[in-house]
XYZ file of C-alpha atoms in Angstrom:
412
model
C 4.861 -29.882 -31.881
C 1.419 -28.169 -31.642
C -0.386 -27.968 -28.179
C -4.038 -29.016 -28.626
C -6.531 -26.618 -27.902
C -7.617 -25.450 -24.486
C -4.029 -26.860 -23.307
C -1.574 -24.413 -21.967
C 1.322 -24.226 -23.500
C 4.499 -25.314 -21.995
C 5.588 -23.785 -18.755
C 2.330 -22.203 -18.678
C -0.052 -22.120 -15.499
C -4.101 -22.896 -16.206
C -6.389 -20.245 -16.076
C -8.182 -22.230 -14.010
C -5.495 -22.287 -11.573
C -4.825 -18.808 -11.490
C -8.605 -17.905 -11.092
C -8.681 -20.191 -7.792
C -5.384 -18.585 -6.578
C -6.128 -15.155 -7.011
C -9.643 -16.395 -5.445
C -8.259 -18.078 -2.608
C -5.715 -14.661 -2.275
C -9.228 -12.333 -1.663
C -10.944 -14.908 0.415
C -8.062 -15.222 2.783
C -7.433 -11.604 3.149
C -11.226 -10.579 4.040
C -11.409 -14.172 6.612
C -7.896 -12.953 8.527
C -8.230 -9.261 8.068
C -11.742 -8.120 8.144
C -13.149 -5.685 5.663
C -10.974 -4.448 2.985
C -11.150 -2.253 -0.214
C -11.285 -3.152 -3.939
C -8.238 -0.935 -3.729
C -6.439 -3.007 -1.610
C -7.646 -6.242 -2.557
C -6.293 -5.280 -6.184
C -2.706 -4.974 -4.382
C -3.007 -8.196 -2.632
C -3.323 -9.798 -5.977
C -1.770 -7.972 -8.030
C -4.231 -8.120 -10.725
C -5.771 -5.062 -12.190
C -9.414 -3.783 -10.860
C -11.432 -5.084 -13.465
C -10.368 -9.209 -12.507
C -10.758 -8.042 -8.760
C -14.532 -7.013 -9.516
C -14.813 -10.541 -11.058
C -13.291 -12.520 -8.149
C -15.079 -10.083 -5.461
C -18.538 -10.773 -7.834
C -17.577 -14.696 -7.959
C -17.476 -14.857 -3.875
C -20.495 -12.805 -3.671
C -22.128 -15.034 -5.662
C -21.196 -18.188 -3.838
C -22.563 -15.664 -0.686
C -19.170 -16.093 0.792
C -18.597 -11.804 0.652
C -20.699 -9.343 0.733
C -19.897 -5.416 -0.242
C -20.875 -2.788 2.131
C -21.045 1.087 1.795
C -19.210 2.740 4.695
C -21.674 4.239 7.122
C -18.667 7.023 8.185
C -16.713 8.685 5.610
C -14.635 11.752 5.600
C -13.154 12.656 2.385
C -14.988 13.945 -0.587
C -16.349 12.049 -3.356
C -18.376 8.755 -3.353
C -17.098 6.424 -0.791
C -15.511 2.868 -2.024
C -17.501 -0.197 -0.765
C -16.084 -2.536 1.188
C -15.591 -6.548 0.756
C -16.439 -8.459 4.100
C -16.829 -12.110 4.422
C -20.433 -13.485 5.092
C -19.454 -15.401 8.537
C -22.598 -17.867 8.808
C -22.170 -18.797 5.042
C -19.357 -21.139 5.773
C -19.020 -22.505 8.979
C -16.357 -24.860 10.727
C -15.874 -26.683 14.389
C -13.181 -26.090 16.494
C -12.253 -28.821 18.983
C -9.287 -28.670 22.073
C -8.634 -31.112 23.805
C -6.686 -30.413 26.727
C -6.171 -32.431 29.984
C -7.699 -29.806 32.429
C -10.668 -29.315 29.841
C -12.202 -29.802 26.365
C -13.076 -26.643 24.460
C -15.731 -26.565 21.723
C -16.504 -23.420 19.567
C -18.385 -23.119 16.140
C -16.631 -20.433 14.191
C -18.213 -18.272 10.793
C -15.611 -17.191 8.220
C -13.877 -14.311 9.299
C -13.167 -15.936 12.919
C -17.001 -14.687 14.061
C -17.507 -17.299 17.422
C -21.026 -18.561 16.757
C -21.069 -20.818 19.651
C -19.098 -22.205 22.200
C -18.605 -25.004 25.245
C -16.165 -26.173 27.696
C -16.181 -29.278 29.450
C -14.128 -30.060 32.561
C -13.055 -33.719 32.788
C -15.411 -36.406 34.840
C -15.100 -36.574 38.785
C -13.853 -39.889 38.254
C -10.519 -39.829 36.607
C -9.074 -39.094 32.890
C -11.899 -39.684 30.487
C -10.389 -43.082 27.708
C -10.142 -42.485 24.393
C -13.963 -43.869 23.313
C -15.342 -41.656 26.125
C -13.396 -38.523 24.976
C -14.636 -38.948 21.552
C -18.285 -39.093 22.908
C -17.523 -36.718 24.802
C -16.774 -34.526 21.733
C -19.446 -35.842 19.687
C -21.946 -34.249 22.197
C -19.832 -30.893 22.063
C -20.374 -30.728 18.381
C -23.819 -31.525 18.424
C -24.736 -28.908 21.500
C -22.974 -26.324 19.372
C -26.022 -26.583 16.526
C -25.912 -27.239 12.527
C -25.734 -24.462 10.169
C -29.325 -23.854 8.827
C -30.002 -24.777 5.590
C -32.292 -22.417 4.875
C -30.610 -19.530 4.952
C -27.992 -21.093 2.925
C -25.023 -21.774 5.384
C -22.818 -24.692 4.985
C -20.346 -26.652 7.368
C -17.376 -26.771 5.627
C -14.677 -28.958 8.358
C -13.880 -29.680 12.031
C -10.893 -28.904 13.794
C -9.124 -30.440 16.485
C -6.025 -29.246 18.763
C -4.442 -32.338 20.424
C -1.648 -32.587 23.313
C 0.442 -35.298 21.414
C 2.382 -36.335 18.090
C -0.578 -36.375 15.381
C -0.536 -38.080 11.547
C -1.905 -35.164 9.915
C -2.840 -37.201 6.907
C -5.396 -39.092 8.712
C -5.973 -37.824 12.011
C -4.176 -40.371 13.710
C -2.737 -39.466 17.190
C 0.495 -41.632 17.433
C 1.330 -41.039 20.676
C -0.369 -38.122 23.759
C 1.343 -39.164 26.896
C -0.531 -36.788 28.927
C -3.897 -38.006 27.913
C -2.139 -41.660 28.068
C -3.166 -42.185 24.240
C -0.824 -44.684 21.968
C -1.887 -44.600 18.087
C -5.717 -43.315 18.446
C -7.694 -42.717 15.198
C -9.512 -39.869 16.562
C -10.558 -38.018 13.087
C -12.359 -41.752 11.864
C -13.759 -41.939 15.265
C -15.372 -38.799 15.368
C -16.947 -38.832 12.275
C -18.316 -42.566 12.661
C -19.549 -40.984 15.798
C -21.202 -37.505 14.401
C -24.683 -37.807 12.822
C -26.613 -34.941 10.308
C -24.521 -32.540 8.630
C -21.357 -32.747 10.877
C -20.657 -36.444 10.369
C -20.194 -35.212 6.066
C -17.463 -32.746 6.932
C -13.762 -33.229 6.778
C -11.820 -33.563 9.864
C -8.544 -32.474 10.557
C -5.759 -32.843 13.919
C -2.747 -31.451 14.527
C -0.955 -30.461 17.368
C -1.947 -28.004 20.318
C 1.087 -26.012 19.846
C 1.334 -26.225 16.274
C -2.369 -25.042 16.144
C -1.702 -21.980 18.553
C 1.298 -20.899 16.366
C -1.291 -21.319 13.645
C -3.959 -18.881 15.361
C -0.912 -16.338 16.380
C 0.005 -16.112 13.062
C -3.322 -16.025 11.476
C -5.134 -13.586 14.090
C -2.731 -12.939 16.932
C 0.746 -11.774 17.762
C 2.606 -13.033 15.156
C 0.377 -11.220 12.172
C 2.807 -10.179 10.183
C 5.965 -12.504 11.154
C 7.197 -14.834 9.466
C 9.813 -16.107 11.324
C 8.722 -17.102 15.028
C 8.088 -19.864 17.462
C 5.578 -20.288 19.624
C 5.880 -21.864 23.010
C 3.281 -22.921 25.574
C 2.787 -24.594 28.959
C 0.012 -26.063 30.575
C 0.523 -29.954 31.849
C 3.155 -30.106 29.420
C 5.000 -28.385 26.975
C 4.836 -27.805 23.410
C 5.672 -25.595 20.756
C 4.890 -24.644 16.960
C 7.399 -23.009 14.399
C 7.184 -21.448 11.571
C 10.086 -20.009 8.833
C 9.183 -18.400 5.438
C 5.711 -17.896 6.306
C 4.909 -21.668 6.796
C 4.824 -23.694 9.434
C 7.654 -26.720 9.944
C 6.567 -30.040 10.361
C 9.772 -32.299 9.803
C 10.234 -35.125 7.925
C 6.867 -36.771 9.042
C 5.151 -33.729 10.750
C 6.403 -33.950 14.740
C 8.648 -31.381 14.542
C 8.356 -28.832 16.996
C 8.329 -31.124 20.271
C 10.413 -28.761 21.714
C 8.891 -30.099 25.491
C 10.790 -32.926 25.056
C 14.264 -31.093 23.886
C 16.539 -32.641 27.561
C 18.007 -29.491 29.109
C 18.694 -31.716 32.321
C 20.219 -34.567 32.014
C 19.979 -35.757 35.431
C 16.752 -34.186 36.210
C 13.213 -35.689 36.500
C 12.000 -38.877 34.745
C 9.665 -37.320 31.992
C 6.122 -39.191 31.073
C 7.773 -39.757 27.271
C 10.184 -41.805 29.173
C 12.721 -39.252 28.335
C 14.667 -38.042 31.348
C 15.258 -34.148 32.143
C 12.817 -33.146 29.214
C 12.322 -28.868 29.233
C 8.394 -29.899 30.452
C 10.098 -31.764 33.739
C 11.156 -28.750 34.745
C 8.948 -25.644 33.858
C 5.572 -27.329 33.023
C 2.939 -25.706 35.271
C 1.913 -29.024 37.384
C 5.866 -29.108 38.135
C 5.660 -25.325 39.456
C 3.185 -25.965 41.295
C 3.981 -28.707 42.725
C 7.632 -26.937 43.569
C 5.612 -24.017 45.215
C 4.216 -26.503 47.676
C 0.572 -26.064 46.576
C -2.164 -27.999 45.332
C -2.958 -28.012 41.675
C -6.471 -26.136 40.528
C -8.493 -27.315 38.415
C -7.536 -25.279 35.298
C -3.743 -25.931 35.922
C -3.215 -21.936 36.405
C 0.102 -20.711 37.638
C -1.804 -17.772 38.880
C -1.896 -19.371 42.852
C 2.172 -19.523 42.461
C 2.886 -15.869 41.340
C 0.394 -14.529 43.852
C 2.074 -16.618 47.273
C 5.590 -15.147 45.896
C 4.000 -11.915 45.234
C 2.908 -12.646 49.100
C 6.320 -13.571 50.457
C 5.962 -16.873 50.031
C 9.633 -18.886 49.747
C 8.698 -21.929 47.881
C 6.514 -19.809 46.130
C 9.361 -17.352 44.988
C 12.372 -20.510 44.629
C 9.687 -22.380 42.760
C 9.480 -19.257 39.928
C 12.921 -18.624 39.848
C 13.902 -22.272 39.492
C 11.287 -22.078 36.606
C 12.914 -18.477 35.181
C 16.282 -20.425 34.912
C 15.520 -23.290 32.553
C 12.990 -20.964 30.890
C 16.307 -19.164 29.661
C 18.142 -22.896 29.601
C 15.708 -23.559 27.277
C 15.352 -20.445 25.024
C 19.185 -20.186 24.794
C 19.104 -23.084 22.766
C 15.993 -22.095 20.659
C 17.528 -19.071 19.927
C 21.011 -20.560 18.493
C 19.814 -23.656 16.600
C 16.406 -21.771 14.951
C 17.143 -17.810 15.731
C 13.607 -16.806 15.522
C 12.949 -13.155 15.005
C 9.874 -13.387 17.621
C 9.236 -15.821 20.403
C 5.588 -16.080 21.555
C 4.893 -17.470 25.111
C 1.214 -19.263 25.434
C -0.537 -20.968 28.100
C 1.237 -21.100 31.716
C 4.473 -19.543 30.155
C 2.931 -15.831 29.884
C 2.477 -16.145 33.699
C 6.285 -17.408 34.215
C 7.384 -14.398 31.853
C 5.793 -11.439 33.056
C 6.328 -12.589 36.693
C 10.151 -13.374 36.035
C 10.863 -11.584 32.858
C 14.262 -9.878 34.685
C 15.570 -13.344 36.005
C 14.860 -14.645 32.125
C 17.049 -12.188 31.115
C 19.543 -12.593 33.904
C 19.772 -15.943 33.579
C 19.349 -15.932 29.559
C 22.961 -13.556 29.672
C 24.823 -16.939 30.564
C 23.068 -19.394 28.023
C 23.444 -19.615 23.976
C 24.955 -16.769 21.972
C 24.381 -13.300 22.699
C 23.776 -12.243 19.284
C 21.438 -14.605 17.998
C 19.026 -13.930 21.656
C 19.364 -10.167 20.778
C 17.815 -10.659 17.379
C 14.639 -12.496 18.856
C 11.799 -10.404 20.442
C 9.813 -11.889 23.040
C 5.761 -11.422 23.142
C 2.823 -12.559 25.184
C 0.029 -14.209 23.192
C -2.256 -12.063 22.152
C -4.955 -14.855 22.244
C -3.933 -16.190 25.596
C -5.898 -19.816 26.219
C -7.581 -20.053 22.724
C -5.095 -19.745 20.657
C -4.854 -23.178 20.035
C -8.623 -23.394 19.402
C -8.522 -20.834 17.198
C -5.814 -22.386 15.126
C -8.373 -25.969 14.675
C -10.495 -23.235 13.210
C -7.977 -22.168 10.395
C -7.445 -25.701 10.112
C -10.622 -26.461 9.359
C -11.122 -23.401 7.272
C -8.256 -24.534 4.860
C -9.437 -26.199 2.167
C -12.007 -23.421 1.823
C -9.522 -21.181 1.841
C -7.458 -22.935 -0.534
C -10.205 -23.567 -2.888
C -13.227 -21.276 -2.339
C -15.390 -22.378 -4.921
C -14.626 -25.739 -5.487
C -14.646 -26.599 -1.545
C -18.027 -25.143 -1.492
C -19.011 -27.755 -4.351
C -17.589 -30.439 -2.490
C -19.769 -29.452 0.796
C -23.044 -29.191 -0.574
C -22.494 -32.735 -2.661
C -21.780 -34.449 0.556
């Protein structure tokens, strides 16, 4: 049977579709990496360097790269430009909300921070739902619109949530911490946005999944592709990722490894749970074991410093924390056996204060061989790594789709 013309033919991909890969394959290398070569764009494609021309010309075009003549160069010959990404032509919002704060930042492709806020929560109790959501509105509105005269567009907003989130629509299903049940926070936002904001997408996902996100993208797990990510702050929470990709589940909550029970007869848990991993290593708990008052920003810094001081409860209330850190990571490390283990938030304190008791304890807990393969790292972004993971979010489709996301934009 003849194909008619202009189909492909039968186990054939589209040019189209290999024209918005390879695309999306340049785009994404300049936005994670910085400023790269024809030369090495050409490998990261594995085209030859007459269709990476084309695809660098097509993003220039769209203003989305620009190419650049070194200013320093010390071989001989002409010097190769190089391809950078054009950070206020595409711009996205990055939203966290945390419990101790909400965290605003407008970021330009290529990760460039054009702006950013923080709110601390009102003197008179946990914000509801409606008033974090005006709450953010104002955020994205103090940040300031991409100008249109000079061509910039808003291309999505990102936001980092404490809780289970429907990634499909935005829906948080359940954030015990912020005491939120089945919130439609991406339709609420945008009914509440006006001007150019209100005509972007909007994306959730979860805090933790969001700061393996950022790791991965711009942080310490660049170039892993095997790792989980774990962080404390109120609670606990934790992104993976195997192959490369991150790993939702069945209907995206994977990864709620704060509420994995390493106690059963410990602490009643706010999920309802009992002896949940946040019961007994979340920072409020820590604190609250050292015998001192929680600070604002929910830093363990006051506890290391008392035991660095002498401090008993201090020093019981980090080792108790060191032991069902290792609990914990003992049986990470035998169901998923992650080649790196990040620790974000509250959890870099705990490490580098009790890294030897971690190991100590960790000796006694899961099997030896599959802890030995994993290696253990600080974030590299510390505190905004989840922030800068609703940035990639938001950058995705773009990403995805250079060209044709940038149609969609500017018809909104």
């Amino acid at each position: 049977m003849s194909v008619p013309p202009g189909q492909p033919q039968a186990g054939q991909v589209p040019q189209a579709e290999v024209r918005q890969h390879n695309l999306s394959v340049v785009l994404r290398r300049v936005h994670t990496a910085g400023a790269a070569s024809r030369s090495e764009l050409t490998r990261a494609t594995g085209v030859n360097r007459s269709t990476t021309a084309a695809l660098v010309a097509a993003l220039a075009r769209a203003g989305l790269v620009r190419e650049e003549i070194p200013r320093t160069h010390r071989s001989a010959g002409r010097p190769s430009p190089m391809v950078l990404p054009v950070p206020e032509r595409a711009q996205v919002i990055a939203l966290e909300v945390g419990v101790e704060r909400i965290r605003a930042e407008r970021v330009g492709l290529g990760g460039e921070v054009l702006a950013d806020r923080t709110l601390l929560p009102p003197d008179d109790g946990p914000a509801t739902f409606e008033e974090t959501v005006d709450r953010l509105a104002g955020l994205v509105e103090s940040l300031g619109e991409p100008a249109a005269a000079g061509d910039e567009q808003g291309v999505g907003i990102g936001i980092a949530v404490p809780g289970l989130v429907r990634r499909a629509d935005g829906l948080v299903r359940f954030a015990p911490n912020l005491e939120w049940t089945d919130q439609p926070l991406a339709a609420a936002l945008t009914g509440r946005l006006a001007g150019p904001w209100s005509r972007v997408p909007v994306a959730v996902g979860n805090d933790a999944d969001l700061g393996a996100l950022g790791e991965h993208a711009r942080g310490a797990a660049r170039g892993y592709d095997d790792f989980v990510y774990i962080s404390a702050n109120v609670g606990v929470g934790g992104g993976l990722f195997c192959g490369g990709v991150p790993v939702r589940g069945h209907r995206g909550y994977a990864g709620e490894i704060g509420h994995m029970v390493v106690n059963p007869s410990g602490r009643t848990c706010r999920c309802g749970a009992r002896g949940c991993w946040e019961t007994e290593i979340g920072t409020d708990v820590v604190i609250g074991a050292a015998g001192l008052e929680v600070p604002p920003d929910h830093s363990l810094t006051c506890v290391v410093e008392a035991a660095e001081a002498g401090d008993e409860r201090a020093v019981r209330a980090l080792d108790d924390a060191a032991r069902w850190l290792a609990v914990g990571l003992g049986n990470l490390a035998v169901v998923l056996s992650p080649r790196l283990v990040i620790f974000g938030g509250g959890l870099q304190d705990i490490y580098e204060a009790t890294f030897d008791r971690i190991e100590r304890y960790g000796a006694t807990t899961g099997l030896a061989r599959s802890r030995a393969a994993s290696t253990h790292r600080r974030s590299a972004l510390a505190h905004r790594a989840p922030l800068v993971g609703a940035a990639e979010l938001a950058f995705a489709p773009l990403l995805d789709d250079p060209l044709g996301a940038l149609r969609a934009a500017a018809s909104q």
